[in-house]
Structure formats: structure tokens, C-alpha cells
mmCIF file of N, CA and C in Angstrom:
data_model
loop_
_atom_site.group_PDB
_atom_site.id
_atom_site.type_symbol
_atom_site.label_atom_id
_atom_site.label_comp_id
_atom_site.label_asym_id
_atom_site.label_seq_id
_atom_site.Cartn_x
_atom_site.Cartn_y
_atom_site.Cartn_z
ATOM 1 N N MET W 261 0.856 -1.184 0.000
ATOM 2 C CA MET W 261 0.000 0.000 0.000
ATOM 3 C C MET W 261 0.895 1.237 0.000
ATOM 4 N N LYS W 262 0.539 2.187 -0.831
ATOM 5 C CA LYS W 262 1.313 3.424 -0.935
ATOM 6 C C LYS W 262 0.880 4.424 0.132
ATOM 7 N N ASN W 263 1.867 5.155 0.663
ATOM 8 C CA ASN W 263 1.617 6.233 1.611
ATOM 9 C C ASN W 263 1.622 7.547 0.839
ATOM 10 N N ILE W 264 0.508 8.240 0.876
ATOM 11 C CA ILE W 264 0.292 9.433 0.051
ATOM 12 C C ILE W 264 0.036 10.651 0.938
ATOM 13 N N LEU W 265 0.816 11.716 0.734
ATOM 14 C CA LEU W 265 0.502 12.992 1.366
ATOM 15 C C LEU W 265 -0.472 13.712 0.448
ATOM 16 N N ILE W 266 -1.633 14.034 0.961
ATOM 17 C CA ILE W 266 -2.687 14.687 0.177
ATOM 18 C C ILE W 266 -2.628 16.183 0.453
ATOM 19 N N ASP W 267 -2.261 16.950 -0.559
ATOM 20 C CA ASP W 267 -2.111 18.396 -0.411
ATOM 21 C C ASP W 267 -3.480 19.063 -0.205
ATOM 22 N N SER W 268 -3.436 20.241 0.374
ATOM 23 C CA SER W 268 -4.662 21.000 0.689
ATOM 24 C C SER W 268 -5.583 21.166 -0.507
ATOM 25 N N ASP W 269 -5.010 21.467 -1.671
ATOM 26 C CA ASP W 269 -5.851 21.748 -2.838
ATOM 27 C C ASP W 269 -6.730 20.556 -3.204
ATOM 28 N N VAL W 270 -6.216 19.356 -3.046
ATOM 29 C CA VAL W 270 -6.977 18.155 -3.384
ATOM 30 C C VAL W 270 -8.150 17.992 -2.417
ATOM 31 N N ILE W 271 -7.898 18.197 -1.157
ATOM 32 C CA ILE W 271 -8.961 18.063 -0.149
ATOM 33 C C ILE W 271 -9.996 19.176 -0.303
ATOM 34 N N LEU W 272 -9.529 20.381 -0.562
ATOM 35 C CA LEU W 272 -10.457 21.505 -0.757
ATOM 36 C C LEU W 272 -11.300 21.329 -2.016
ATOM 37 N N ASP W 273 -10.733 20.703 -3.054
ATOM 38 C CA ASP W 273 -11.539 20.404 -4.247
ATOM 39 C C ASP W 273 -12.747 19.561 -3.865
ATOM 40 N N PHE W 274 -12.521 18.598 -2.979
ATOM 41 C CA PHE W 274 -13.621 17.741 -2.524
ATOM 42 C C PHE W 274 -14.630 18.533 -1.695
ATOM 43 N N PHE W 275 -14.160 19.214 -0.662
ATOM 44 C CA PHE W 275 -15.067 19.920 0.243
ATOM 45 C C PHE W 275 -15.851 21.036 -0.441
ATOM 46 N N PHE W 276 -15.219 21.727 -1.375
ATOM 47 C CA PHE W 276 -15.906 22.822 -2.075
ATOM 48 C C PHE W 276 -16.542 22.373 -3.377
ATOM 49 N N ASP W 277 -16.434 21.087 -3.686
ATOM 50 C CA ASP W 277 -16.981 20.512 -4.917
ATOM 51 C C ASP W 277 -16.558 21.334 -6.136
ATOM 52 N N ARG W 278 -15.252 21.594 -6.213
ATOM 53 C CA ARG W 278 -14.707 22.389 -7.311
ATOM 54 C C ARG W 278 -14.574 21.506 -8.548
ATOM 55 N N LYS W 279 -15.464 21.735 -9.490
ATOM 56 C CA LYS W 279 -15.476 20.983 -10.741
ATOM 57 C C LYS W 279 -14.399 21.518 -11.663
ATOM 58 N N PRO W 280 -13.763 20.703 -12.432
ATOM 59 C CA PRO W 280 -13.928 19.255 -12.617
ATOM 60 C C PRO W 280 -13.052 18.418 -11.679
ATOM 61 N N PHE W 281 -12.388 19.053 -10.728
ATOM 62 C CA PHE W 281 -11.395 18.377 -9.897
ATOM 63 C C PHE W 281 -11.979 17.547 -8.758
ATOM 64 N N SER W 282 -13.196 17.864 -8.346
ATOM 65 C CA SER W 282 -13.759 17.207 -7.160
ATOM 66 C C SER W 282 -13.973 15.712 -7.342
ATOM 67 N N ASN W 283 -14.213 15.269 -8.557
ATOM 68 C CA ASN W 283 -14.419 13.838 -8.777
ATOM 69 C C ASN W 283 -13.147 13.053 -8.454
ATOM 70 N N ASP W 284 -11.997 13.510 -8.951
ATOM 71 C CA ASP W 284 -10.731 12.832 -8.644
ATOM 72 C C ASP W 284 -10.431 12.883 -7.148
ATOM 73 N N SER W 285 -10.720 14.011 -6.521
ATOM 74 C CA SER W 285 -10.501 14.131 -5.073
ATOM 75 C C SER W 285 -11.366 13.142 -4.300
ATOM 76 N N ALA W 286 -12.609 12.997 -4.733
ATOM 77 C CA ALA W 286 -13.515 12.045 -4.079
ATOM 78 C C ALA W 286 -12.994 10.618 -4.233
ATOM 79 N N ILE W 287 -12.465 10.283 -5.398
ATOM 80 C CA ILE W 287 -11.919 8.945 -5.630
ATOM 81 C C ILE W 287 -10.726 8.698 -4.711
ATOM 82 N N ILE W 288 -9.856 9.679 -4.585
ATOM 83 C CA ILE W 288 -8.675 9.531 -3.718
ATOM 84 C C ILE W 288 -9.087 9.354 -2.259
ATOM 85 N N LEU W 289 -10.031 10.156 -1.795
ATOM 86 C CA LEU W 289 -10.488 10.009 -0.410
ATOM 87 C C LEU W 289 -11.204 8.678 -0.209
ATOM 88 N N ASP W 290 -11.906 8.220 -1.231
ATOM 89 C CA ASP W 290 -12.554 6.906 -1.167
ATOM 90 C C ASP W 290 -11.498 5.793 -1.087
ATOM 91 N N MET W 291 -10.407 5.943 -1.820
ATOM 92 C CA MET W 291 -9.307 4.968 -1.736
ATOM 93 C C MET W 291 -8.728 4.920 -0.323
ATOM 94 N N CYS W 292 -8.650 6.079 0.319
ATOM 95 C CA CYS W 292 -8.177 6.122 1.710
ATOM 96 C C CYS W 292 -9.138 5.358 2.612
ATOM 97 N N GLU W 293 -10.408 5.638 2.430
ATOM 98 C CA GLU W 293 -11.420 4.986 3.265
ATOM 99 C C GLU W 293 -11.414 3.471 3.070
ATOM 100 N N LYS W 294 -11.193 3.018 1.836
ATOM 101 C CA LYS W 294 -11.178 1.584 1.529
ATOM 102 C C LYS W 294 -9.816 0.945 1.778
ATOM 103 N N ARG W 295 -8.854 1.734 2.271
ATOM 104 C CA ARG W 295 -7.507 1.265 2.587
ATOM 105 C C ARG W 295 -6.754 0.750 1.348
ATOM 106 N N GLN W 296 -7.046 1.338 0.187
ATOM 107 C CA GLN W 296 -6.282 1.026 -1.024
ATOM 108 C C GLN W 296 -4.982 1.828 -1.038
ATOM 109 N N ILE W 297 -5.012 2.979 -0.385
ATOM 110 C CA ILE W 297 -3.835 3.802 -0.143
ATOM 111 C C ILE W 297 -3.923 4.268 1.302
ATOM 112 N N LYS W 298 -2.793 4.684 1.840
ATOM 113 C CA LYS W 298 -2.809 5.265 3.183
ATOM 114 C C LYS W 298 -2.591 6.766 3.004
ATOM 115 N N GLY W 299 -3.629 7.535 3.282
ATOM 116 C CA GLY W 299 -3.579 8.978 3.117
ATOM 117 C C GLY W 299 -3.051 9.674 4.352
ATOM 118 N N PHE W 300 -2.239 10.694 4.116
ATOM 119 C CA PHE W 300 -1.664 11.495 5.190
ATOM 120 C C PHE W 300 -1.922 12.969 4.915
ATOM 121 N N VAL W 301 -2.007 13.717 5.992
ATOM 122 C CA VAL W 301 -2.058 15.179 5.944
ATOM 123 C C VAL W 301 -1.058 15.685 6.973
ATOM 124 N N THR W 302 -0.852 16.991 6.989
ATOM 125 C CA THR W 302 -0.030 17.608 8.030
ATOM 126 C C THR W 302 -0.936 18.502 8.869
ATOM 127 N N THR W 303 -0.444 18.942 9.995
ATOM 128 C CA THR W 303 -1.229 19.856 10.826
ATOM 129 C C THR W 303 -1.464 21.177 10.092
ATOM 130 N N VAL W 304 -0.513 21.578 9.260
ATOM 131 C CA VAL W 304 -0.687 22.810 8.467
ATOM 132 C C VAL W 304 -1.857 22.654 7.493
ATOM 133 N N ILE W 305 -1.941 21.494 6.851
ATOM 134 C CA ILE W 305 -3.047 21.241 5.921
ATOM 135 C C ILE W 305 -4.378 21.315 6.654
ATOM 136 N N VAL W 306 -4.460 20.675 7.799
ATOM 137 C CA VAL W 306 -5.728 20.671 8.562
ATOM 138 C C VAL W 306 -6.097 22.093 8.979
ATOM 139 N N SER W 307 -5.120 22.843 9.440
ATOM 140 C CA SER W 307 -5.369 24.224 9.851
ATOM 141 C C SER W 307 -5.843 25.079 8.678
ATOM 142 N N ASN W 308 -5.184 24.938 7.536
ATOM 143 C CA ASN W 308 -5.595 25.704 6.348
ATOM 144 C C ASN W 308 -6.998 25.333 5.887
ATOM 145 N N ILE W 309 -7.305 24.050 5.930
ATOM 146 C CA ILE W 309 -8.644 23.605 5.525
ATOM 147 C C ILE W 309 -9.687 24.180 6.469
ATOM 148 N N TYR W 310 -9.410 24.127 7.775
ATOM 149 C CA TYR W 310 -10.353 24.715 8.733
ATOM 150 C C TYR W 310 -10.593 26.184 8.393
ATOM 151 N N TYR W 311 -9.512 26.924 8.218
ATOM 152 C CA TYR W 311 -9.607 28.360 7.952
ATOM 153 C C TYR W 311 -10.449 28.648 6.711
ATOM 154 N N LEU W 312 -10.212 27.914 5.641
ATOM 155 C CA LEU W 312 -10.937 28.173 4.390
ATOM 156 C C LEU W 312 -12.387 27.695 4.440
ATOM 157 N N LEU W 313 -12.626 26.545 5.056
ATOM 158 C CA LEU W 313 -14.006 26.068 5.184
ATOM 159 C C LEU W 313 -14.825 26.976 6.096
ATOM 160 N N ARG W 314 -14.169 27.528 7.107
ATOM 161 C CA ARG W 314 -14.861 28.375 8.089
ATOM 162 C C ARG W 314 -15.434 29.643 7.451
ATOM 163 N N LYS W 315 -14.894 30.038 6.304
ATOM 164 C CA LYS W 315 -15.408 31.216 5.600
ATOM 165 C C LYS W 315 -16.799 30.976 5.019
ATOM 166 N N THR W 316 -17.158 29.696 4.853
ATOM 167 C CA THR W 316 -18.446 29.384 4.218
ATOM 168 C C THR W 316 -19.374 28.539 5.088
ATOM 169 N N ALA W 317 -18.896 28.104 6.259
ATOM 170 C CA ALA W 317 -19.728 27.250 7.113
ATOM 171 C C ALA W 317 -19.425 27.560 8.580
ATOM 172 N N ASN W 318 -20.342 27.154 9.451
ATOM 173 C CA ASN W 318 -20.129 27.421 10.870
ATOM 174 C C ASN W 318 -19.111 26.443 11.466
ATOM 175 N N HIS W 319 -18.606 26.796 12.622
ATOM 176 C CA HIS W 319 -17.559 26.035 13.301
ATOM 177 C C HIS W 319 -17.932 24.562 13.452
ATOM 178 N N THR W 320 -19.135 24.284 13.915
ATOM 179 C CA THR W 320 -19.563 22.909 14.165
ATOM 180 C C THR W 320 -19.534 22.074 12.886
ATOM 181 N N LYS W 321 -20.032 22.620 11.810
ATOM 182 C CA LYS W 321 -20.049 21.892 10.538
ATOM 183 C C LYS W 321 -18.623 21.637 10.038
ATOM 184 N N VAL W 322 -17.758 22.626 10.172
ATOM 185 C CA VAL W 322 -16.366 22.473 9.737
ATOM 186 C C VAL W 322 -15.662 21.405 10.572
ATOM 187 N N ILE W 323 -15.880 21.424 11.869
ATOM 188 C CA ILE W 323 -15.262 20.427 12.757
ATOM 189 C C ILE W 323 -15.732 19.027 12.371
ATOM 190 N N GLU W 324 -17.007 18.871 12.062
ATOM 191 C CA GLU W 324 -17.519 17.565 11.639
ATOM 192 C C GLU W 324 -16.852 17.108 10.343
ATOM 193 N N SER W 325 -16.650 18.032 9.417
ATOM 194 C CA SER W 325 -15.966 17.700 8.163
ATOM 195 C C SER W 325 -14.529 17.254 8.436
ATOM 196 N N LEU W 326 -13.852 17.961 9.338
ATOM 197 C CA LEU W 326 -12.475 17.601 9.669
ATOM 198 C C LEU W 326 -12.405 16.263 10.411
ATOM 199 N N LYS W 327 -13.380 15.981 11.247
ATOM 200 C CA LYS W 327 -13.421 14.684 11.926
ATOM 201 C C LYS W 327 -13.577 13.556 10.910
ATOM 202 N N SER W 328 -14.395 13.780 9.901
ATOM 203 C CA SER W 328 -14.551 12.778 8.837
ATOM 204 C C SER W 328 -13.232 12.560 8.105
ATOM 205 N N LEU W 329 -12.543 13.654 7.793
ATOM 206 C CA LEU W 329 -11.249 13.556 7.135
ATOM 207 C C LEU W 329 -10.259 12.788 8.010
ATOM 208 N N MET W 330 -10.240 13.097 9.298
ATOM 209 C CA MET W 330 -9.299 12.435 10.217
ATOM 210 C C MET W 330 -9.603 10.950 10.381
ATOM 211 N N SER W 331 -10.843 10.561 10.152
ATOM 212 C CA SER W 331 -11.195 9.145 10.291
ATOM 213 C C SER W 331 -10.611 8.283 9.170
ATOM 214 N N ILE W 332 -10.181 8.915 8.067
ATOM 215 C CA ILE W 332 -9.649 8.147 6.933
ATOM 216 C C ILE W 332 -8.202 8.501 6.583
ATOM 217 N N THR W 333 -7.606 9.439 7.318
ATOM 218 C CA THR W 333 -6.217 9.815 7.071
ATOM 219 C C THR W 333 -5.427 9.780 8.368
ATOM 220 N N SER W 334 -4.113 9.814 8.212
ATOM 221 C CA SER W 334 -3.204 9.926 9.347
ATOM 222 C C SER W 334 -2.473 11.256 9.222
ATOM 223 N N VAL W 335 -1.766 11.635 10.275
ATOM 224 C CA VAL W 335 -1.089 12.930 10.300
ATOM 225 C C VAL W 335 0.408 12.721 10.452
ATOM 226 N N ILE W 336 1.180 13.409 9.586
ATOM 227 C CA ILE W 336 2.622 13.470 9.804
ATOM 228 C C ILE W 336 2.916 14.822 10.438
ATOM 229 N N THR W 337 3.925 14.838 11.257
ATOM 230 C CA THR W 337 4.195 16.047 12.036
ATOM 231 C C THR W 337 5.352 16.846 11.453
ATOM 232 N N SER W 338 5.434 18.052 11.918
ATOM 233 C CA SER W 338 6.531 18.950 11.562
ATOM 234 C C SER W 338 7.233 19.352 12.848
ATOM 235 N N ASP W 339 8.528 19.564 12.745
ATOM 236 C CA ASP W 339 9.279 20.029 13.900
ATOM 237 C C ASP W 339 10.187 21.184 13.465
ATOM 238 N N LYS W 340 11.029 21.614 14.351
ATOM 239 C CA LYS W 340 11.903 22.745 14.051
ATOM 240 C C LYS W 340 12.791 22.460 12.836
ATOM 241 N N GLU W 341 13.278 21.240 12.723
ATOM 242 C CA GLU W 341 14.128 20.872 11.587
ATOM 243 C C GLU W 341 13.376 21.033 10.263
ATOM 244 N N VAL W 342 12.128 20.613 10.235
ATOM 245 C CA VAL W 342 11.297 20.760 9.033
ATOM 246 C C VAL W 342 11.129 22.236 8.690
ATOM 247 N N ILE W 343 10.835 23.038 9.699
ATOM 248 C CA ILE W 343 10.634 24.476 9.467
ATOM 249 C C ILE W 343 11.918 25.125 8.949
ATOM 250 N N GLU W 344 13.047 24.760 9.564
ATOM 251 C CA GLU W 344 14.321 25.337 9.109
ATOM 252 C C GLU W 344 14.646 24.928 7.678
ATOM 253 N N LYS W 345 14.398 23.671 7.331
ATOM 254 C CA LYS W 345 14.626 23.226 5.950
ATOM 255 C C LYS W 345 13.723 23.990 4.988
ATOM 256 N N ALA W 346 12.469 24.192 5.375
ATOM 257 C CA ALA W 346 11.530 24.932 4.527
ATOM 258 C C ALA W 346 11.978 26.381 4.366
ATOM 259 N N LEU W 347 12.419 26.986 5.458
ATOM 260 C CA LEU W 347 12.883 28.379 5.409
ATOM 261 C C LEU W 347 14.118 28.547 4.530
ATOM 262 N N ASN W 348 14.959 27.548 4.517
ATOM 263 C CA ASN W 348 16.211 27.619 3.760
ATOM 264 C C ASN W 348 16.131 26.963 2.380
ATOM 265 N N SER W 349 14.942 26.582 1.975
ATOM 266 C CA SER W 349 14.786 25.886 0.694
ATOM 267 C C SER W 349 14.626 26.866 -0.459
ATOM 268 N N ASN W 350 14.637 26.300 -1.645
ATOM 269 C CA ASN W 350 14.399 27.088 -2.854
ATOM 270 C C ASN W 350 12.935 27.046 -3.281
ATOM 271 N N PHE W 351 12.061 26.513 -2.428
ATOM 272 C CA PHE W 351 10.637 26.500 -2.739
ATOM 273 C C PHE W 351 10.129 27.938 -2.760
ATOM 274 N N LYS W 352 9.312 28.259 -3.744
ATOM 275 C CA LYS W 352 8.754 29.611 -3.826
ATOM 276 C C LYS W 352 7.585 29.793 -2.855
ATOM 277 N N ASP W 353 6.913 28.689 -2.528
ATOM 278 C CA ASP W 353 5.759 28.736 -1.631
ATOM 279 C C ASP W 353 6.153 28.084 -0.305
ATOM 280 N N PHE W 354 6.157 28.853 0.773
ATOM 281 C CA PHE W 354 6.587 28.353 2.077
ATOM 282 C C PHE W 354 5.715 27.203 2.569
ATOM 283 N N GLU W 355 4.405 27.326 2.382
ATOM 284 C CA GLU W 355 3.499 26.257 2.822
ATOM 285 C C GLU W 355 3.840 24.944 2.119
ATOM 286 N N ASP W 356 4.091 24.995 0.820
ATOM 287 C CA ASP W 356 4.454 23.787 0.090
ATOM 288 C C ASP W 356 5.798 23.242 0.567
ATOM 289 N N ALA W 357 6.716 24.120 0.906
ATOM 290 C CA ALA W 357 8.003 23.680 1.454
ATOM 291 C C ALA W 357 7.785 22.936 2.778
ATOM 292 N N LEU W 358 6.895 23.450 3.613
ATOM 293 C CA LEU W 358 6.581 22.766 4.872
ATOM 294 C C LEU W 358 5.999 21.379 4.615
ATOM 295 N N GLN W 359 5.081 21.277 3.656
ATOM 296 C CA GLN W 359 4.476 19.969 3.333
ATOM 297 C C GLN W 359 5.562 19.018 2.841
ATOM 298 N N ASN W 360 6.385 19.523 1.924
ATOM 299 C CA ASN W 360 7.429 18.694 1.336
ATOM 300 C C ASN W 360 8.380 18.156 2.403
ATOM 301 N N TYR W 361 8.910 19.034 3.233
ATOM 302 C CA TYR W 361 9.906 18.582 4.216
ATOM 303 C C TYR W 361 9.271 17.775 5.340
ATOM 304 N N SER W 362 8.017 17.988 5.628
ATOM 305 C CA SER W 362 7.314 17.106 6.573
ATOM 306 C C SER W 362 7.257 15.696 5.992
ATOM 307 N N ALA W 363 6.947 15.612 4.697
ATOM 308 C CA ALA W 363 6.877 14.307 4.028
ATOM 309 C C ALA W 363 8.248 13.645 3.980
ATOM 310 N N VAL W 364 9.257 14.397 3.611
ATOM 311 C CA VAL W 364 10.620 13.854 3.520
ATOM 312 C C VAL W 364 11.080 13.359 4.889
ATOM 313 N N GLU W 365 10.944 14.202 5.909
ATOM 314 C CA GLU W 365 11.432 13.849 7.240
ATOM 315 C C GLU W 365 10.658 12.694 7.864
ATOM 316 N N SER W 366 9.407 12.503 7.466
ATOM 317 C CA SER W 366 8.634 11.383 8.010
ATOM 318 C C SER W 366 9.254 10.057 7.589
ATOM 319 N N GLY W 367 9.857 10.043 6.407
ATOM 320 C CA GLY W 367 10.474 8.828 5.904
ATOM 321 C C GLY W 367 9.509 7.772 5.411
ATOM 322 N N ILE W 368 8.227 8.109 5.356
ATOM 323 C CA ILE W 368 7.233 7.097 4.965
ATOM 324 C C ILE W 368 6.391 7.478 3.749
ATOM 325 N N ILE W 369 6.488 8.704 3.297
ATOM 326 C CA ILE W 369 5.629 9.156 2.194
ATOM 327 C C ILE W 369 6.243 8.757 0.855
ATOM 328 N N ASP W 370 5.445 8.070 0.037
ATOM 329 C CA ASP W 370 5.875 7.638 -1.293
ATOM 330 C C ASP W 370 5.602 8.700 -2.354
ATOM 331 N N ILE W 371 4.453 9.377 -2.210
ATOM 332 C CA ILE W 371 3.980 10.307 -3.238
ATOM 333 C C ILE W 371 3.262 11.474 -2.565
ATOM 334 N N ILE W 372 3.465 12.660 -3.101
ATOM 335 C CA ILE W 372 2.646 13.813 -2.722
ATOM 336 C C ILE W 372 1.672 14.025 -3.869
ATOM 337 N N VAL W 373 0.391 14.058 -3.554
ATOM 338 C CA VAL W 373 -0.625 14.293 -4.586
ATOM 339 C C VAL W 373 -1.118 15.730 -4.461
ATOM 340 N N THR W 374 -1.033 16.451 -5.580
ATOM 341 C CA THR W 374 -1.388 17.865 -5.618
ATOM 342 C C THR W 374 -1.721 18.261 -7.043
ATOM 343 N N ARG W 375 -2.503 19.314 -7.192
ATOM 344 C CA ARG W 375 -2.702 19.877 -8.536
ATOM 345 C C ARG W 375 -1.613 20.894 -8.848
ATOM 346 N N ASN W 376 -0.859 21.308 -7.853
ATOM 347 C CA ASN W 376 0.179 22.334 -8.023
ATOM 348 C C ASN W 376 1.552 21.706 -8.189
ATOM 349 N N ILE W 377 1.705 20.918 -9.220
ATOM 350 C CA ILE W 377 2.963 20.209 -9.475
ATOM 351 C C ILE W 377 4.148 21.174 -9.526
ATOM 352 N N LYS W 378 3.976 22.304 -10.167
ATOM 353 C CA LYS W 378 5.084 23.250 -10.351
ATOM 354 C C LYS W 378 5.638 23.743 -9.014
ATOM 355 N N ASP W 379 4.788 23.805 -7.997
ATOM 356 C CA ASP W 379 5.244 24.278 -6.689
ATOM 357 C C ASP W 379 6.157 23.271 -5.984
ATOM 358 N N TYR W 380 6.165 22.035 -6.472
ATOM 359 C CA TYR W 380 6.956 20.978 -5.837
ATOM 360 C C TYR W 380 8.121 20.517 -6.711
ATOM 361 N N ARG W 381 8.529 21.315 -7.669
ATOM 362 C CA ARG W 381 9.623 20.933 -8.573
ATOM 363 C C ARG W 381 10.891 20.544 -7.827
ATOM 364 N N LYS W 382 11.116 21.131 -6.687
ATOM 365 C CA LYS W 382 12.347 20.896 -5.915
ATOM 366 C C LYS W 382 12.261 19.658 -5.018
ATOM 367 N N SER W 383 11.130 18.977 -5.026
ATOM 368 C CA SER W 383 10.930 17.852 -4.117
ATOM 369 C C SER W 383 11.736 16.630 -4.531
ATOM 370 N N GLU W 384 12.167 15.876 -3.541
ATOM 371 C CA GLU W 384 12.838 14.609 -3.807
ATOM 372 C C GLU W 384 11.849 13.444 -3.728
ATOM 373 N N ILE W 385 10.599 13.754 -3.435
ATOM 374 C CA ILE W 385 9.528 12.756 -3.395
ATOM 375 C C ILE W 385 8.739 12.856 -4.700
ATOM 376 N N ALA W 386 8.214 11.733 -5.158
ATOM 377 C CA ALA W 386 7.395 11.732 -6.371
ATOM 378 C C ALA W 386 6.173 12.622 -6.170
ATOM 379 N N ILE W 387 5.849 13.405 -7.197
ATOM 380 C CA ILE W 387 4.703 14.305 -7.152
ATOM 381 C C ILE W 387 3.765 13.912 -8.286
ATOM 382 N N LEU W 388 2.501 13.696 -7.964
ATOM 383 C CA LEU W 388 1.523 13.344 -8.983
ATOM 384 C C LEU W 388 0.269 14.192 -8.847
ATOM 385 N N LYS W 389 -0.350 14.452 -9.975
ATOM 386 C CA LYS W 389 -1.673 15.063 -9.965
ATOM 387 C C LYS W 389 -2.670 13.974 -9.574
ATOM 388 N N PRO W 390 -3.835 14.375 -9.069
ATOM 389 C CA PRO W 390 -4.820 13.375 -8.636
ATOM 390 C C PRO W 390 -5.165 12.334 -9.703
ATOM 391 N N ASN W 391 -5.411 12.774 -10.945
ATOM 392 C CA ASN W 391 -5.792 11.801 -11.982
ATOM 393 C C ASN W 391 -4.654 10.824 -12.276
ATOM 394 N N SER W 392 -3.413 11.267 -12.190
ATOM 395 C CA SER W 392 -2.267 10.378 -12.408
ATOM 396 C C SER W 392 -2.128 9.363 -11.271
ATOM 397 N N LEU W 393 -2.384 9.797 -10.047
ATOM 398 C CA LEU W 393 -2.334 8.878 -8.916
ATOM 399 C C LEU W 393 -3.400 7.797 -9.071
ATOM 400 N N ILE W 394 -4.594 8.193 -9.456
ATOM 401 C CA ILE W 394 -5.692 7.233 -9.632
ATOM 402 C C ILE W 394 -5.306 6.199 -10.690
ATOM 403 N N LYS W 395 -4.780 6.647 -11.813
ATOM 404 C CA LYS W 395 -4.357 5.721 -12.878
ATOM 405 C C LYS W 395 -3.275 4.776 -12.369
ATOM 406 N N LEU W 396 -2.315 5.293 -11.620
ATOM 407 C CA LEU W 396 -1.236 4.472 -11.081
ATOM 408 C C LEU W 396 -1.776 3.393 -10.148
ATOM 409 N N ILE W 397 -2.625 3.782 -9.233
ATOM 410 C CA ILE W 397 -3.158 2.822 -8.251
ATOM 411 C C ILE W 397 -3.982 1.745 -8.950
ATOM 412 N N TYR W 398 -4.841 2.151 -9.877
ATOM 413 C CA TYR W 398 -5.668 1.159 -10.569
ATOM 414 C C TYR W 398 -4.850 0.276 -11.497
ATOM 415 N N SER W 399 -3.786 0.808 -12.094
ATOM 416 C CA SER W 399 -2.944 -0.036 -12.957
ATOM 417 C C SER W 399 -2.170 -1.043 -12.104
ATOM 418 N N GLU W 400 -1.690 -0.630 -10.936
ATOM 419 C CA GLU W 400 -1.000 -1.558 -10.035
ATOM 420 C C GLU W 400 -1.944 -2.640 -9.541
ATOM 421 N N LYS W 401 -3.181 -2.239 -9.271
ATOM 422 C CA LYS W 401 -4.189 -3.206 -8.811
ATOM 423 C C LYS W 401 -4.468 -4.246 -9.904
ATOM 424 N N THR W 402 -4.546 -3.791 -11.144
ATOM 425 C CA THR W 402 -4.803 -4.681 -12.271
ATOM 426 C C THR W 402 -3.646 -5.640 -12.456
ATOM 427 N N ILE W 403 -2.421 -5.149 -12.335
ATOM 428 C CA ILE W 403 -1.239 -6.009 -12.494
ATOM 429 C C ILE W 403 -1.223 -7.079 -11.398
ATOM 430 N N LYS W 404 -1.482 -6.691 -10.164
ATOM 431 C CA LYS W 404 -1.503 -7.660 -9.051
ATOM 432 C C LYS W 404 -2.598 -8.697 -9.264
ATOM 433 N N HIS W 405 -3.761 -8.255 -9.759
ATOM 434 C CA HIS W 405 -4.880 -9.153 -9.989
ATOM 435 C C HIS W 405 -4.518 -10.175 -11.078
ATOM 436 N N LYS W 406 -3.844 -9.733 -12.130
ATOM 437 C CA LYS W 406 -3.451 -10.629 -13.235
ATOM 438 C C LYS W 406 -2.393 -11.617 -12.789
ATOM 439 N N GLN W 407 -1.554 -11.236 -11.822
ATOM 440 C CA GLN W 407 -0.496 -12.118 -11.357
ATOM 441 C C GLN W 407 -1.021 -13.249 -10.509
ATOM 442 N N LYS W 408 -2.208 -13.108 -9.966
ATOM 443 C CA LYS W 408 -2.793 -14.153 -9.112
ATOM 444 C C LYS W 408 -3.287 -15.252 -9.956
#
């Protein structure tokens, strides 16, 4: 099973039903729920999602949405080393640098899934768009099924 860091944009596509991206986001979250992949977020991602969802919904509804997300994902943490690496990196977007170095330092993330591929050009971890991740997972599943 692949360990996937799910970037904020992918999760927000689902919560805000941003077409045409929300369908791929729903599939990825469904894969997490079905344990076809192991989805991860960071505390920064959760905080950003809360902040953005709170602009359109009340606190209670947003908390319920985040509880649902937490029921199907795990959290990787950030520490001072991650922050220092992000601060000293060549990433143009600090938030993306934090996500990247949290994933790197965790030592368990195989892929970061995001629609903002260009923001992760400096990453040493594989970066895929949601539709590419879906194709990869389903092609691997098909290969394993044929091998049986």
C-alpha cells in the first residue's frame, strides 16, 4: 500500500466541490477509506482547511468535516528541523516547502498528490496530480490481480 501525502488543494476540491477536480478528489479520499492507499495530511493542511471552510460554514459543521477527514487519514508532524529546511529551501511557496519537508522527514511518504505540481519541482519525493495517482493505483491493482 502506498503512503500518500494529500495536499490542501486536493482536499479543498472535494469539500468545495470544485469541478472538474472534485471527482478525482472524491476517488482519492474513497481509496483512503477503503484502505487502497494510506492517506496522510499535516497539521498545516488541517489548519488551512479549517480556515478556508470556516469562511463558508459554521464552526460545528467544519469540525464535523475535519473529523470525517481524520477518520480516513493519518497525520505526519513537523518540527523545528522541518521548518528550518523549509525556510532555507528554494521553494517559492513556504506552505508547500513545509508539506514537502514534513513528508521527507517522516520517511514514509511515497507520493505527494497535488494539482500544483510546479510548486513541488524541488521535491525529492514523487509528485503526482490526482488523476495520475488514480491511474497508477488502478494499474498496479490490475497487475496484481493478473499475477494471481
